[in-house]
Amino acid sequence: MTGQSLHPADPTRITADRLCRVCGGNLIGCDLSREEHYHLLIARCPQCSAVNSVQTYPHLTEWEVRWRRLIAGFWFLIAVCLFLFGGFGLFAWSAAVAFEAFDQTGWMLYDEFEFRTEQSGAETAGVITFDVWWGERSIREFVAAEMGGWMRVLDDDALSLAAIGVMFATVYGIILSIAMVHRRTRSRLVLCAIQYGVSFAAGVLILLLIVKAEGVTSEAAVIRGLIIPAALVCGAVYGGAMLLSVWLGRALLRWLAVVLLPPRLRGPLAFLWTCDGRSLPRGAPL
Amino acid sequence: MLPHLCHACGFDLSRRRAAIEPHYGLAVVRCTCGVAHARRANPAAGLLKMMLRVDAIAVRVLVQGALACGFTLAVLVVMHVWAITVDAGLPDNPRAVALAAVLAGLVLPVALGAWLTAGFAHLPLMRVWIGWTIWILGWWAAVLLVRAAVVFMEPDLHSVPPSERSLMMLFESAPAVIALFLMMLVSSAGIPIGRLLLRMAGAFRAWRWRLRMRMRRAARQSR
């Protein structure tokens, strides 16, 4: 028996991050006891069985408190910026992918549309007639024939850009899942979906405003007819990837930590487990 | 110096010398009222220690990630070259063939086995081997998918029709998968090397610890 029974006023368990002085393992969840000889409040490390005193200094150093506040404020600023502008950045990327995807096809359509409207004498065909024009089967067949098949309508570079965007969305989702460490899965997903939805709507609005500013031109018609639907599809894919990684991001990081790090190095990452109400996985005793 | 107050009588213990308690190894300082306290490090030193720990995590993740990328790439290249060699036959240069065989059939698998043993010592060995094989097969499948997509999008690049080409790719994979399993078999020769590396690392840490303790003791005696 290492210790004696605790006083009723004493805490019985460590409830915050505290690392073992010998092996660096996290002592969170360990039982406290009073050492029988010195009557010190102690906790035994479950990994190396070293005795750790749990007596702490009060925060007497002003500079420590100031540094903590500064770091917390900096983190808060980064989190707010990520939350506000991250979704908008993703939508901007999807718009860029859409522009890149229809780079050749868009210009070819633009030239063809200009040519045909000139031929028919309707100088202001623009926004309204483009839909009707694009709706004709012969035009779509003409585009496919001009580009050498439907698979070549989209620019090759756009695919790699789109894949990079999926990676960005995944990393962004994982960062959000860590930034909202106090949120449970459902509220995290709802918040992120709302945030991305608002960014998405703002992005579409900006694109529509650009189209409106362009006036009734063939270029605006191509943007409206091809670019915006493609950006919507791409943005929806990114939103899905982001929400998926918001949902599974912490589990992925926990798995990576278990695979890559030995138990003595996992101590500072204990929040990945405790934020979801899980107990920290302990390694085999040393 | 930060004050270290006795929680029983309020006496400042910061100027009292702490003795290393022989049983637990704690630095214990006794107050004049008889109550024992364990001396704790300065919070600023704790912060530095925490930063060093985070640094150790980052270094470990970076090194492991870099090694994982390198070994994945090397194994995939060997699998691909093996599949091509089975299909097209050996090249004429016997010296190059022998060198490639030694590198791909011996050096790479043994190094891989040593890394899997030493780098993932905290996980069961069998699970690491199975996990690595699944990881490589996953990447191989991804490469096949990309190749299939390229063939589908650019049919002019190959004379064979896409449907037949994808079937051929599957048949091409069979020797590559056999090469992978052979490599994993040979990599078990790296287990003793990995264990030796672990022991050497442990011995180095112990030596460093002893050296530090000796220096601390010498500093204490000189005071």
PDB file of N, CA and C in Angstrom, chain B residues 39-113:
ATOM      1  N   ARG B  39       9.472  19.785  -3.716  1.00  0.00           N
ATOM      2  CA  ARG B  39       9.793  21.006  -4.463  1.00  0.00           C
ATOM      3  C   ARG B  39       9.465  20.782  -5.931  1.00  0.00           C
ATOM      4  N   ARG B  40       8.812  21.758  -6.479  1.00  0.00           N
ATOM      5  CA  ARG B  40       8.480  21.653  -7.908  1.00  0.00           C
ATOM      6  C   ARG B  40       9.271  22.681  -8.695  1.00  0.00           C
ATOM      7  N   ALA B  41       9.400  22.390  -9.953  1.00  0.00           N
ATOM      8  CA  ALA B  41      10.187  23.287 -10.799  1.00  0.00           C
ATOM      9  C   ALA B  41       9.457  24.614 -10.968  1.00  0.00           C
ATOM     10  N   ASN B  42      10.202  25.619 -11.331  1.00  0.00           N
ATOM     11  CA  ASN B  42       9.624  26.921 -11.630  1.00  0.00           C
ATOM     12  C   ASN B  42       8.653  26.775 -12.808  1.00  0.00           C
ATOM     13  N   PRO B  43       7.482  27.448 -12.761  1.00  0.00           N
ATOM     14  CA  PRO B  43       6.537  27.318 -13.887  1.00  0.00           C
ATOM     15  C   PRO B  43       7.147  27.700 -15.226  1.00  0.00           C
ATOM     16  N   ALA B  44       8.067  28.675 -15.212  1.00  0.00           N
ATOM     17  CA  ALA B  44       8.692  29.079 -16.478  1.00  0.00           C
ATOM     18  C   ALA B  44       9.522  27.926 -17.046  1.00  0.00           C
ATOM     19  N   ALA B  45      10.209  27.204 -16.128  1.00  0.00           N
ATOM     20  CA  ALA B  45      10.988  26.039 -16.573  1.00  0.00           C
ATOM     21  C   ALA B  45      10.046  24.962 -17.095  1.00  0.00           C
ATOM     22  N   GLY B  46       8.861  24.869 -16.459  1.00  0.00           N
ATOM     23  CA  GLY B  46       7.852  23.890 -16.913  1.00  0.00           C
ATOM     24  C   GLY B  46       7.389  24.207 -18.323  1.00  0.00           C
ATOM     25  N   LEU B  47       7.245  25.525 -18.583  1.00  0.00           N
ATOM     26  CA  LEU B  47       6.808  25.958 -19.917  1.00  0.00           C
ATOM     27  C   LEU B  47       7.852  25.565 -20.964  1.00  0.00           C
ATOM     28  N   LEU B  48       9.121  25.789 -20.590  1.00  0.00           N
ATOM     29  CA  LEU B  48      10.220  25.440 -21.499  1.00  0.00           C
ATOM     30  C   LEU B  48      10.225  23.926 -21.766  1.00  0.00           C
ATOM     31  N   LYS B  49       9.977  23.165 -20.682  1.00  0.00           N
ATOM     32  CA  LYS B  49       9.961  21.704 -20.813  1.00  0.00           C
ATOM     33  C   LYS B  49       8.836  21.277 -21.763  1.00  0.00           C
ATOM     34  N   MET B  50       7.684  21.958 -21.596  1.00  0.00           N
ATOM     35  CA  MET B  50       6.537  21.641 -22.453  1.00  0.00           C
ATOM     36  C   MET B  50       6.876  21.953 -23.919  1.00  0.00           C
ATOM     37  N   MET B  51       7.542  23.079 -24.138  1.00  0.00           N
ATOM     38  CA  MET B  51       7.920  23.442 -25.513  1.00  0.00           C
ATOM     39  C   MET B  51       8.887  22.410 -26.089  1.00  0.00           C
ATOM     40  N   LEU B  52       9.801  21.953 -25.249  1.00  0.00           N
ATOM     41  CA  LEU B  52      10.751  20.933 -25.721  1.00  0.00           C
ATOM     42  C   LEU B  52      10.023  19.637 -26.061  1.00  0.00           C
ATOM     43  N   ARG B  53       8.987  19.320 -25.254  1.00  0.00           N
ATOM     44  CA  ARG B  53       8.212  18.099 -25.538  1.00  0.00           C
ATOM     45  C   ARG B  53       7.480  18.224 -26.871  1.00  0.00           C
ATOM     46  N   VAL B  54       6.863  19.401 -27.087  1.00  0.00           N
ATOM     47  CA  VAL B  54       6.147  19.628 -28.354  1.00  0.00           C
ATOM     48  C   VAL B  54       7.132  19.544 -29.524  1.00  0.00           C
ATOM     49  N   ASP B  55       8.327  20.084 -29.287  1.00  0.00           N
ATOM     50  CA  ASP B  55       9.373  20.036 -30.313  1.00  0.00           C
ATOM     51  C   ASP B  55       9.748  18.579 -30.612  1.00  0.00           C
ATOM     52  N   ALA B  56       9.859  17.783 -29.536  1.00  0.00           N
ATOM     53  CA  ALA B  56      10.200  16.365 -29.733  1.00  0.00           C
ATOM     54  C   ALA B  56       9.110  15.657 -30.540  1.00  0.00           C
ATOM     55  N   ILE B  57       7.844  16.017 -30.266  1.00  0.00           N
ATOM     56  CA  ILE B  57       6.728  15.407 -31.019  1.00  0.00           C
ATOM     57  C   ILE B  57       6.831  15.787 -32.492  1.00  0.00           C
ATOM     58  N   ALA B  58       7.068  17.096 -32.738  1.00  0.00           N
ATOM     59  CA  ALA B  58       7.134  17.574 -34.126  1.00  0.00           C
ATOM     60  C   ALA B  58       8.273  16.884 -34.874  1.00  0.00           C
ATOM     61  N   VAL B  59       9.437  16.778 -34.217  1.00  0.00           N
ATOM     62  CA  VAL B  59      10.590  16.139 -34.863  1.00  0.00           C
ATOM     63  C   VAL B  59      10.263  14.681 -35.173  1.00  0.00           C
ATOM     64  N   ARG B  60       9.666  14.021 -34.200  1.00  0.00           N
ATOM     65  CA  ARG B  60       9.336  12.594 -34.382  1.00  0.00           C
ATOM     66  C   ARG B  60       8.364  12.411 -35.565  1.00  0.00           C
ATOM     67  N   VAL B  61       7.318  13.254 -35.589  1.00  0.00           N
ATOM     68  CA  VAL B  61       6.317  13.133 -36.661  1.00  0.00           C
ATOM     69  C   VAL B  61       6.954  13.417 -38.023  1.00  0.00           C
ATOM     70  N   LEU B  62       7.816  14.459 -38.060  1.00  0.00           N
ATOM     71  CA  LEU B  62       8.459  14.812 -39.331  1.00  0.00           C
ATOM     72  C   LEU B  62       9.380  13.687 -39.809  1.00  0.00           C
ATOM     73  N   VAL B  63      10.191  13.167 -38.888  1.00  0.00           N
ATOM     74  CA  VAL B  63      11.130  12.106 -39.279  1.00  0.00           C
ATOM     75  C   VAL B  63      10.356  10.864 -39.726  1.00  0.00           C
ATOM     76  N   GLN B  64       9.355  10.493 -38.942  1.00  0.00           N
ATOM     77  CA  GLN B  64       8.568   9.302 -39.305  1.00  0.00           C
ATOM     78  C   GLN B  64       7.846   9.506 -40.637  1.00  0.00           C
ATOM     79  N   GLY B  65       7.303  10.720 -40.818  1.00  0.00           N
ATOM     80  CA  GLY B  65       6.598  11.015 -42.070  1.00  0.00           C
ATOM     81  C   GLY B  65       7.544  10.942 -43.262  1.00  0.00           C
ATOM     82  N   ALA B  66       8.734  11.537 -43.101  1.00  0.00           N
ATOM     83  CA  ALA B  66       9.705  11.529 -44.205  1.00  0.00           C
ATOM     84  C   ALA B  66      10.135  10.091 -44.521  1.00  0.00           C
ATOM     85  N   LEU B  67      10.407   9.308 -43.471  1.00  0.00           N
ATOM     86  CA  LEU B  67      10.818   7.921 -43.703  1.00  0.00           C
ATOM     87  C   LEU B  67       9.688   7.121 -44.364  1.00  0.00           C
ATOM     88  N   ALA B  68       8.457   7.363 -43.895  1.00  0.00           N
ATOM     89  CA  ALA B  68       7.315   6.637 -44.473  1.00  0.00           C
ATOM     90  C   ALA B  68       7.168   6.972 -45.953  1.00  0.00           C
ATOM     91  N   CYS B  69       7.298   8.279 -46.289  1.00  0.00           N
ATOM     92  CA  CYS B  69       7.194   8.683 -47.704  1.00  0.00           C
ATOM     93  C   CYS B  69       8.299   8.022 -48.517  1.00  0.00           C
ATOM     94  N   GLY B  70       9.529   8.088 -48.009  1.00  0.00           N
ATOM     95  CA  GLY B  70      10.673   7.527 -48.735  1.00  0.00           C
ATOM     96  C   GLY B  70      10.523   6.035 -48.963  1.00  0.00           C
ATOM     97  N   PHE B  71      10.193   5.311 -47.915  1.00  0.00           N
ATOM     98  CA  PHE B  71      10.070   3.856 -48.061  1.00  0.00           C
ATOM     99  C   PHE B  71       8.880   3.486 -48.955  1.00  0.00           C
ATOM    100  N   THR B  72       7.785   4.237 -48.840  1.00  0.00           N
ATOM    101  CA  THR B  72       6.617   3.947 -49.695  1.00  0.00           C
ATOM    102  C   THR B  72       6.989   4.103 -51.167  1.00  0.00           C
ATOM    103  N   LEU B  73       7.649   5.226 -51.454  1.00  0.00           N
ATOM    104  CA  LEU B  73       8.050   5.500 -52.837  1.00  0.00           C
ATOM    105  C   LEU B  73       9.003   4.418 -53.347  1.00  0.00           C
ATOM    106  N   ALA B  74       9.994   4.071 -52.508  1.00  0.00           N
ATOM    107  CA  ALA B  74      10.997   3.080 -52.929  1.00  0.00           C
ATOM    108  C   ALA B  74      10.334   1.723 -53.200  1.00  0.00           C
ATOM    109  N   VAL B  75       9.446   1.311 -52.298  1.00  0.00           N
ATOM    110  CA  VAL B  75       8.799   0.000 -52.464  1.00  0.00           C
ATOM    111  C   VAL B  75       7.915   0.005 -53.717  1.00  0.00           C
ATOM    112  N   LEU B  76       7.197   1.113 -53.948  1.00  0.00           N
ATOM    113  CA  LEU B  76       6.339   1.186 -55.139  1.00  0.00           C
ATOM    114  C   LEU B  76       7.170   1.129 -56.421  1.00  0.00           C
ATOM    115  N   VAL B  77       8.313   1.819 -56.400  1.00  0.00           N
ATOM    116  CA  VAL B  77       9.195   1.797 -57.584  1.00  0.00           C
ATOM    117  C   VAL B  77       9.691   0.377 -57.836  1.00  0.00           C
ATOM    118  N   VAL B  78      10.110  -0.305 -56.754  1.00  0.00           N
ATOM    119  CA  VAL B  78      10.601  -1.680 -56.912  1.00  0.00           C
ATOM    120  C   VAL B  78       9.499  -2.587 -57.466  1.00  0.00           C
ATOM    121  N   MET B  79       8.278  -2.415 -56.939  1.00  0.00           N
ATOM    122  CA  MET B  79       7.158  -3.233 -57.435  1.00  0.00           C
ATOM    123  C   MET B  79       6.924  -2.992 -58.920  1.00  0.00           C
ATOM    124  N   HIS B  80       6.968  -1.707 -59.308  1.00  0.00           N
ATOM    125  CA  HIS B  80       6.722  -1.349 -60.700  1.00  0.00           C
ATOM    126  C   HIS B  80       7.812  -1.924 -61.605  1.00  0.00           C
ATOM    127  N   VAL B  81       9.082  -1.756 -61.161  1.00  0.00           N
ATOM    128  CA  VAL B  81      10.207  -2.243 -61.978  1.00  0.00           C
ATOM    129  C   VAL B  81      10.128  -3.766 -62.099  1.00  0.00           C
ATOM    130  N   TRP B  82       9.778  -4.434 -61.014  1.00  0.00           N
ATOM    131  CA  TRP B  82       9.638  -5.893 -61.036  1.00  0.00           C
ATOM    132  C   TRP B  82       8.584  -6.318 -62.060  1.00  0.00           C
ATOM    133  N   ALA B  83       7.415  -5.597 -62.037  1.00  0.00           N
ATOM    134  CA  ALA B  83       6.331  -5.928 -62.975  1.00  0.00           C
ATOM    135  C   ALA B  83       6.793  -5.743 -64.422  1.00  0.00           C
ATOM    136  N   ILE B  84       7.556  -4.673 -64.673  1.00  0.00           N
ATOM    137  CA  ILE B  84       8.055  -4.416 -66.036  1.00  0.00           C
ATOM    138  C   ILE B  84       9.053  -5.505 -66.438  1.00  0.00           C
ATOM    139  N   THR B  85       9.932  -5.881 -65.491  1.00  0.00           N
ATOM    140  CA  THR B  85      10.962  -6.885 -65.792  1.00  0.00           C
ATOM    141  C   THR B  85      10.333  -8.233 -66.124  1.00  0.00           C
ATOM    142  N   VAL B  86       9.305  -8.594 -65.378  1.00  0.00           N
ATOM    143  CA  VAL B  86       8.625  -9.865 -65.660  1.00  0.00           C
ATOM    144  C   VAL B  86       8.004  -9.828 -67.052  1.00  0.00           C
ATOM    145  N   ASP B  87       7.479  -8.635 -67.412  1.00  0.00           N
ATOM    146  CA  ASP B  87       6.804  -8.482 -68.698  1.00  0.00           C
ATOM    147  C   ASP B  87       7.817  -8.450 -69.861  1.00  0.00           C
ATOM    148  N   ALA B  88       8.894  -7.667 -69.697  1.00  0.00           N
ATOM    149  CA  ALA B  88       9.802  -7.403 -70.834  1.00  0.00           C
ATOM    150  C   ALA B  88      11.124  -8.162 -70.765  1.00  0.00           C
ATOM    151  N   GLY B  89      11.416  -8.798 -69.652  1.00  0.00           N
ATOM    152  CA  GLY B  89      12.685  -9.520 -69.524  1.00  0.00           C
ATOM    153  C   GLY B  89      13.786  -8.651 -68.946  1.00  0.00           C
ATOM    154  N   LEU B  90      14.896  -9.284 -68.553  1.00  0.00           N
ATOM    155  CA  LEU B  90      15.998  -8.562 -67.922  1.00  0.00           C
ATOM    156  C   LEU B  90      16.792  -7.764 -68.944  1.00  0.00           C
ATOM    157  N   PRO B  91      17.342  -6.612 -68.549  1.00  0.00           N
ATOM    158  CA  PRO B  91      18.207  -5.883 -69.480  1.00  0.00           C
ATOM    159  C   PRO B  91      19.540  -6.622 -69.674  1.00  0.00           C
ATOM    160  N   ASP B  92      20.305  -6.170 -70.668  1.00  0.00           N
ATOM    161  CA  ASP B  92      21.527  -6.898 -71.035  1.00  0.00           C
ATOM    162  C   ASP B  92      22.683  -6.704 -70.059  1.00  0.00           C
ATOM    163  N   ASN B  93      22.709  -5.590 -69.353  1.00  0.00           N
ATOM    164  CA  ASN B  93      23.844  -5.260 -68.494  1.00  0.00           C
ATOM    165  C   ASN B  93      23.792  -6.087 -67.197  1.00  0.00           C
ATOM    166  N   PRO B  94      24.644  -7.115 -67.052  1.00  0.00           N
ATOM    167  CA  PRO B  94      24.551  -7.984 -65.872  1.00  0.00           C
ATOM    168  C   PRO B  94      24.974  -7.289 -64.574  1.00  0.00           C
ATOM    169  N   ARG B  95      25.923  -6.338 -64.681  1.00  0.00           N
ATOM    170  CA  ARG B  95      26.378  -5.646 -63.465  1.00  0.00           C
ATOM    171  C   ARG B  95      25.247  -4.792 -62.881  1.00  0.00           C
ATOM    172  N   ALA B  96      24.559  -4.080 -63.760  1.00  0.00           N
ATOM    173  CA  ALA B  96      23.442  -3.230 -63.309  1.00  0.00           C
ATOM    174  C   ALA B  96      22.334  -4.085 -62.706  1.00  0.00           C
ATOM    175  N   VAL B  97      22.093  -5.246 -63.313  1.00  0.00           N
ATOM    176  CA  VAL B  97      21.045  -6.156 -62.806  1.00  0.00           C
ATOM    177  C   VAL B  97      21.416  -6.642 -61.405  1.00  0.00           C
ATOM    178  N   ALA B  98      22.708  -7.008 -61.224  1.00  0.00           N
ATOM    179  CA  ALA B  98      23.145  -7.511 -59.915  1.00  0.00           C
ATOM    180  C   ALA B  98      23.032  -6.422 -58.858  1.00  0.00           C
ATOM    181  N   LEU B  99      23.450  -5.203 -59.223  1.00  0.00           N
ATOM    182  CA  LEU B  99      23.385  -4.078 -58.273  1.00  0.00           C
ATOM    183  C   LEU B  99      21.939  -3.790 -57.884  1.00  0.00           C
ATOM    184  N   ALA B 100      21.058  -3.769 -58.895  1.00  0.00           N
ATOM    185  CA  ALA B 100      19.644  -3.498 -58.632  1.00  0.00           C
ATOM    186  C   ALA B 100      19.043  -4.593 -57.764  1.00  0.00           C
ATOM    187  N   ALA B 101      19.452  -5.855 -58.023  1.00  0.00           N
ATOM    188  CA  ALA B 101      18.919  -6.974 -57.241  1.00  0.00           C
ATOM    189  C   ALA B 101      19.342  -6.864 -55.782  1.00  0.00           C
ATOM    190  N   VAL B 102      20.618  -6.478 -55.557  1.00  0.00           N
ATOM    191  CA  VAL B 102      21.103  -6.340 -54.167  1.00  0.00           C
ATOM    192  C   VAL B 102      20.381  -5.196 -53.473  1.00  0.00           C
ATOM    193  N   LEU B 103      20.236  -4.075 -54.186  1.00  0.00           N
ATOM    194  CA  LEU B 103      19.588  -2.902 -53.570  1.00  0.00           C
ATOM    195  C   LEU B 103      18.123  -3.165 -53.268  1.00  0.00           C
ATOM    196  N   ALA B 104      17.413  -3.688 -54.290  1.00  0.00           N
ATOM    197  CA  ALA B 104      15.961  -3.846 -54.149  1.00  0.00           C
ATOM    198  C   ALA B 104      15.586  -5.105 -53.379  1.00  0.00           C
ATOM    199  N   GLY B 105      16.436  -6.130 -53.469  1.00  0.00           N
ATOM    200  CA  GLY B 105      16.061  -7.400 -52.836  1.00  0.00           C
ATOM    201  C   GLY B 105      16.641  -7.595 -51.463  1.00  0.00           C
ATOM    202  N   LEU B 106      17.665  -6.796 -51.109  1.00  0.00           N
ATOM    203  CA  LEU B 106      18.312  -7.017 -49.811  1.00  0.00           C
ATOM    204  C   LEU B 106      18.381  -5.737 -48.967  1.00  0.00           C
ATOM    205  N   VAL B 107      19.009  -4.710 -49.535  1.00  0.00           N
ATOM    206  CA  VAL B 107      19.253  -3.495 -48.736  1.00  0.00           C
ATOM    207  C   VAL B 107      17.931  -2.817 -48.351  1.00  0.00           C
ATOM    208  N   LEU B 108      17.066  -2.613 -49.351  1.00  0.00           N
ATOM    209  CA  LEU B 108      15.804  -1.918 -49.079  1.00  0.00           C
ATOM    210  C   LEU B 108      14.926  -2.685 -48.086  1.00  0.00           C
ATOM    211  N   PRO B 109      14.669  -4.007 -48.307  1.00  0.00           N
ATOM    212  CA  PRO B 109      13.804  -4.707 -47.347  1.00  0.00           C
ATOM    213  C   PRO B 109      14.391  -4.765 -45.940  1.00  0.00           C
ATOM    214  N   VAL B 110      15.721  -4.941 -45.837  1.00  0.00           N
ATOM    215  CA  VAL B 110      16.316  -5.025 -44.497  1.00  0.00           C
ATOM    216  C   VAL B 110      16.209  -3.662 -43.788  1.00  0.00           C
ATOM    217  N   ALA B 111      16.479  -2.598 -44.534  1.00  0.00           N
ATOM    218  CA  ALA B 111      16.338  -1.242 -43.953  1.00  0.00           C
ATOM    219  C   ALA B 111      14.884  -0.995 -43.553  1.00  0.00           C
ATOM    220  N   LEU B 112      13.965  -1.444 -44.400  1.00  0.00           N
ATOM    221  CA  LEU B 112      12.536  -1.284 -44.095  1.00  0.00           C
ATOM    222  C   LEU B 112      12.178  -2.044 -42.821  1.00  0.00           C
ATOM    223  N   GLY B 113      12.670  -3.271 -42.715  1.00  0.00           N
ATOM    224  CA  GLY B 113      12.372  -4.083 -41.525  1.00  0.00           C
ATOM    225  C   GLY B 113      12.943  -3.452 -40.270  1.00  0.00           C
TER     226      GLY B 113
END
